[in-house]
Amino acid sequence: MKIGIIGAGNIGGNLTRRFAAVGHDVHVANSRGPQTLTALAEETGATPATIEDAVRDAQVVVVTIPLKAVPNLPKGLVDSAAADVAVIDTGNYYPQQRDGKIAAIEEGLTESRWTEQQIGHPVVKAFNGTYAQDILDKPRPAGDPARVSLPISGDDTAAKAVVTALLDEIGFDAVDNGGQDDSWRQQPGTPVYGLASDATAVRKALQAASPERTAEWRA
Ligand SMILES: NC(=O)c1ccc[n+]([C@@H]2O[C@H](COP(=O)([O-])OP(=O)(O)OC[C@H]3O[C@@H](n4cnc5c(N)ncnc54)[C@H](OP(=O)(O)O)[C@@H]3O)[C@@H](O)[C@H]2O)c1
């Protein structure tokens, strides 16, 4: 399957490693251009690409860049992707450390709904609460009692099924956290954020979440 990864940092780099390791045709892009991605390409076998080339005909696109950079992505980002492309959003709003104030999110819009509006396409929120290193260190075979479950949210059930299968391939279970309006349950500051545990613990943490955005996560 062709997977286009937009962002080659902590998360994008490790997703490139894992998706390439299980045999996917991974094309990875950053802001500075493919010539800056030769080391990652040599290590993983992934193809360094422009954003446009990474997305073209991709069945999965991963947006994994700082939230404040999302509006800088090309307009119609996934228009050239496969018609049923599943778009994964790993993003988090870090107003104080990185992103500055995004008024719509401060007013209550979920972070991934905001990203959907920026890129003009539905997304599946996944990996946003997963430490980048855990993507390399925590994979376990299906059925292993130590297998980690990760929450996913989104309105497109077919795309969520694609993401669930991809997670399984790279050694994780998915827990369906409902649609994008429910995705606040997995945003920064919630009990599930950063949790690396099984499905029972993930469900319990999602249920324990509060919709209130605390001061730490406000501009
Ligand atoms: N780090 C974690 O453990 C972690 C865990 C879960 C979720 N997240 C979230 O996932 C997202 C990515 O985090 P990260 O830690 O992987 O970030 P990062 O290490 O800072 O890497 C960011 C990547 O995005 C690229 N980028 C920035 N602006 C771009 C643009 N306009 N077009 C294309 N590429 C662009 C950068 O490319 P250049 O270097 O060429 O500028 C870089 O490859 C963030 O929203 C973060 O909150 C992070």
XYZ file of C-alpha atoms and ligand atoms in Angstrom:
267
model
C 0.000 0.000 0.000
C 1.334 3.477 -0.787
C 1.599 5.567 2.382
C 2.525 9.261 2.168
C 3.951 10.704 5.369
C 3.986 14.496 5.712
C 6.508 15.275 8.424
C 9.708 13.371 9.138
C 10.350 14.311 12.746
C 9.949 12.249 15.915
C 6.630 10.686 14.930
C 6.893 10.834 11.129
C 10.361 9.303 11.212
C 9.297 6.399 13.423
C 6.104 5.756 11.455
C 8.283 5.700 8.342
C 10.483 3.077 10.027
C 7.586 0.855 11.101
C 5.419 1.098 7.969
C 8.449 0.433 5.760
C 9.503 -2.485 7.970
C 6.184 -4.275 7.419
C 6.474 -3.839 3.642
C 4.540 -0.702 2.726
C 5.575 1.649 -0.065
C 6.364 4.658 2.111
C 6.966 8.126 0.655
C 8.067 10.705 3.187
C 8.147 14.516 2.925
C 9.150 17.434 5.121
C 9.240 21.211 4.678
C 12.826 21.433 3.389
C 12.620 18.957 0.533
C 13.527 15.354 -0.291
C 17.259 16.099 -0.507
C 17.235 16.451 3.291
C 15.736 12.989 3.809
C 18.434 10.769 2.309
C 19.608 9.350 5.641
C 16.067 8.274 6.629
C 15.540 6.858 3.138
C 18.765 4.867 3.236
C 17.936 3.519 6.684
C 14.342 2.482 5.909
C 13.995 2.012 2.146
C 11.317 4.721 2.091
C 11.233 7.171 -0.826
C 12.101 10.800 -0.017
C 9.497 12.972 -1.712
C 7.953 16.368 -2.126
C 4.586 16.708 -0.378
C 2.842 16.502 -3.764
C 4.646 13.280 -4.745
C 4.127 11.694 -1.333
C 0.380 12.234 -1.534
C -0.242 11.282 -5.170
C -2.260 8.008 -5.381
C -1.552 7.274 -1.704
C -4.068 5.043 0.069
C -3.002 6.442 3.433
C -1.639 9.930 4.166
C -0.217 10.788 7.588
C -0.132 14.451 8.632
C 2.465 14.661 11.394
C 3.741 18.214 11.628
C 3.387 20.913 14.295
C -0.226 22.145 14.389
C 0.796 25.731 13.646
C 2.280 24.534 10.313
C -0.888 22.768 9.106
C -2.316 25.921 7.433
C 0.902 26.112 5.364
C 0.227 22.756 3.657
C -0.750 22.947 -0.033
C -4.422 23.664 -0.655
C -6.329 20.519 -1.638
C -3.596 18.486 0.065
C -5.083 15.060 -0.665
C -6.947 15.813 -3.903
C -4.468 13.666 -5.866
C -4.518 10.779 -3.372
C -6.613 7.627 -3.868
C -10.341 8.428 -3.814
C -10.838 6.544 -0.539
C -7.631 7.762 1.092
C -7.468 7.430 4.880
C -5.794 10.503 6.394
C -4.169 10.050 9.798
C -3.670 13.121 11.980
C -1.148 12.757 14.824
C -1.333 16.415 15.805
C -1.663 18.104 19.192
C -2.246 21.734 20.153
C 0.661 23.022 22.263
C -0.287 26.708 22.573
C 2.316 27.634 25.197
C 5.359 25.758 23.934
C 4.950 25.765 20.176
C 1.759 26.625 18.343
C 0.618 29.983 19.718
C -3.083 30.759 19.989
C -5.556 29.085 17.655
C -8.853 30.807 18.488
C -11.219 28.130 17.182
C -9.590 25.461 19.347
C -9.575 27.759 22.377
C -13.316 28.221 21.772
C -13.924 24.464 21.878
C -13.365 23.013 18.409
C -11.547 19.688 18.678
C -7.957 19.806 17.438
C -8.512 17.245 14.689
C -11.732 18.931 13.533
C -9.675 22.088 13.106
C -7.093 20.146 11.086
C -9.865 18.680 8.927
C -11.025 22.217 8.172
C -7.493 23.300 7.270
C -6.792 20.418 4.876
C -10.352 20.039 3.555
C -10.631 16.306 4.274
C -11.756 14.067 7.151
C -9.002 12.620 9.319
C -8.558 9.777 11.749
C -6.912 10.999 14.930
C -4.286 8.422 15.917
C -0.864 8.246 17.593
C -1.347 11.739 19.055
C -0.851 10.494 22.614
C 1.885 8.011 21.784
C 5.481 8.793 22.680
C 7.462 8.624 19.466
C 9.900 6.124 20.950
C 7.004 3.812 21.919
C 6.246 3.328 18.208
C 9.594 1.541 17.971
C 9.760 -0.010 21.452
C 6.218 -1.199 22.239
C 4.990 -3.282 19.265
C 3.800 -6.774 20.259
C 2.174 -9.590 18.254
C -1.638 -9.798 18.179
C -2.980 -11.493 21.292
C 0.134 -10.775 23.394
C -1.112 -9.689 26.852
C 1.423 -6.848 26.827
C 0.125 -5.434 23.544
C -0.578 -1.685 23.763
C -3.923 -0.239 22.613
C -4.156 3.214 21.073
C -7.324 5.336 20.793
C -8.513 6.468 17.380
C -11.290 8.956 16.525
C -12.962 9.876 13.268
C -16.237 10.088 11.392
C -15.223 7.897 8.425
C -15.717 4.298 9.539
C -14.008 2.857 6.450
C -10.926 5.006 7.096
C -10.930 3.935 10.745
C -10.964 0.294 9.629
C -7.907 0.965 7.439
C -6.112 2.626 10.356
C -7.080 -0.199 12.729
C -5.587 -2.746 10.312
C -2.417 -0.661 9.924
C -2.011 -0.391 13.699
C -2.379 -4.167 13.952
C 0.293 -4.660 11.297
C 2.799 -2.568 13.237
C 2.035 -4.198 16.571
C -0.764 -2.242 18.266
C -4.501 -2.621 18.921
C -6.914 0.230 18.236
C -9.708 1.375 20.565
C -12.490 3.242 18.762
C -13.090 6.528 20.574
C -16.016 7.481 18.337
C -16.306 10.430 15.971
C -14.270 13.604 15.717
C -16.604 15.479 18.081
C -15.547 12.978 20.770
C -11.839 13.269 20.033
C -11.292 15.706 22.924
C -11.182 12.566 25.076
C -7.727 11.779 23.646
C -6.303 15.312 23.441
C -3.357 16.543 25.570
C -4.097 16.717 29.279
C -6.545 13.800 29.287
C -5.937 10.530 31.179
C -5.303 8.556 27.992
C -2.689 11.001 26.701
C 0.686 9.268 26.974
C -0.875 6.057 28.291
C 0.704 2.854 26.986
C -1.641 0.161 28.240
C -4.261 -2.374 27.204
C -7.741 -1.803 25.783
C -9.490 -1.980 29.166
C -7.262 0.739 30.613
C -7.601 2.877 27.485
C -11.413 2.669 27.556
C -11.445 3.555 31.248
C -9.144 6.538 30.643
C -11.290 7.773 27.743
C -14.387 7.604 29.939
C -12.621 9.531 32.732
C -11.738 12.478 30.472
C -13.149 15.964 31.078
C -14.096 18.252 28.187
C -12.664 21.250 30.080
C -9.393 22.501 28.566
C -7.138 23.186 31.548
C -4.946 26.302 31.871
C -1.838 24.328 30.932
C -3.346 23.614 27.519
C -4.620 27.127 26.799
C -2.823 30.030 25.155
N 7.060 13.839 19.602
C 6.138 13.020 20.071
O 6.468 12.092 20.875
C 4.716 13.172 19.649
C 3.820 12.208 20.069
C 2.507 12.230 19.608
C 2.092 13.261 18.784
N 2.966 14.243 18.432
C 2.422 15.316 17.560
O 2.705 14.971 16.214
C 3.042 16.150 15.467
C 4.475 16.001 14.971
O 5.310 15.924 16.103
P 6.863 15.581 16.009
O 7.355 15.524 17.409
O 7.084 14.410 15.100
O 7.408 16.916 15.313
P 8.907 17.306 14.912
O 9.863 16.267 15.417
O 9.099 18.710 15.286
O 8.897 17.175 13.316
C 8.083 18.003 12.555
C 8.196 17.609 11.093
O 7.220 18.361 10.383
C 7.835 18.887 9.220
N 7.128 20.089 8.795
C 6.955 21.241 9.470
N 6.232 22.103 8.722
C 5.953 21.472 7.556
C 5.262 21.836 6.377
N 4.662 23.027 6.242
N 5.219 20.931 5.378
C 5.796 19.727 5.499
N 6.457 19.308 6.593
C 6.533 20.186 7.610
C 9.256 19.172 9.649
O 10.063 19.283 8.501
P 11.372 20.234 8.495
O 12.258 19.677 9.555
O 11.901 20.078 7.114
O 10.863 21.610 8.799
C 9.551 17.912 10.462
O 9.938 16.848 9.630
C 2.847 17.339 16.428
O 1.550 17.860 16.304
C 3.027 16.693 17.789
O 2.360 17.403 18.811
C 4.262 14.197 18.829
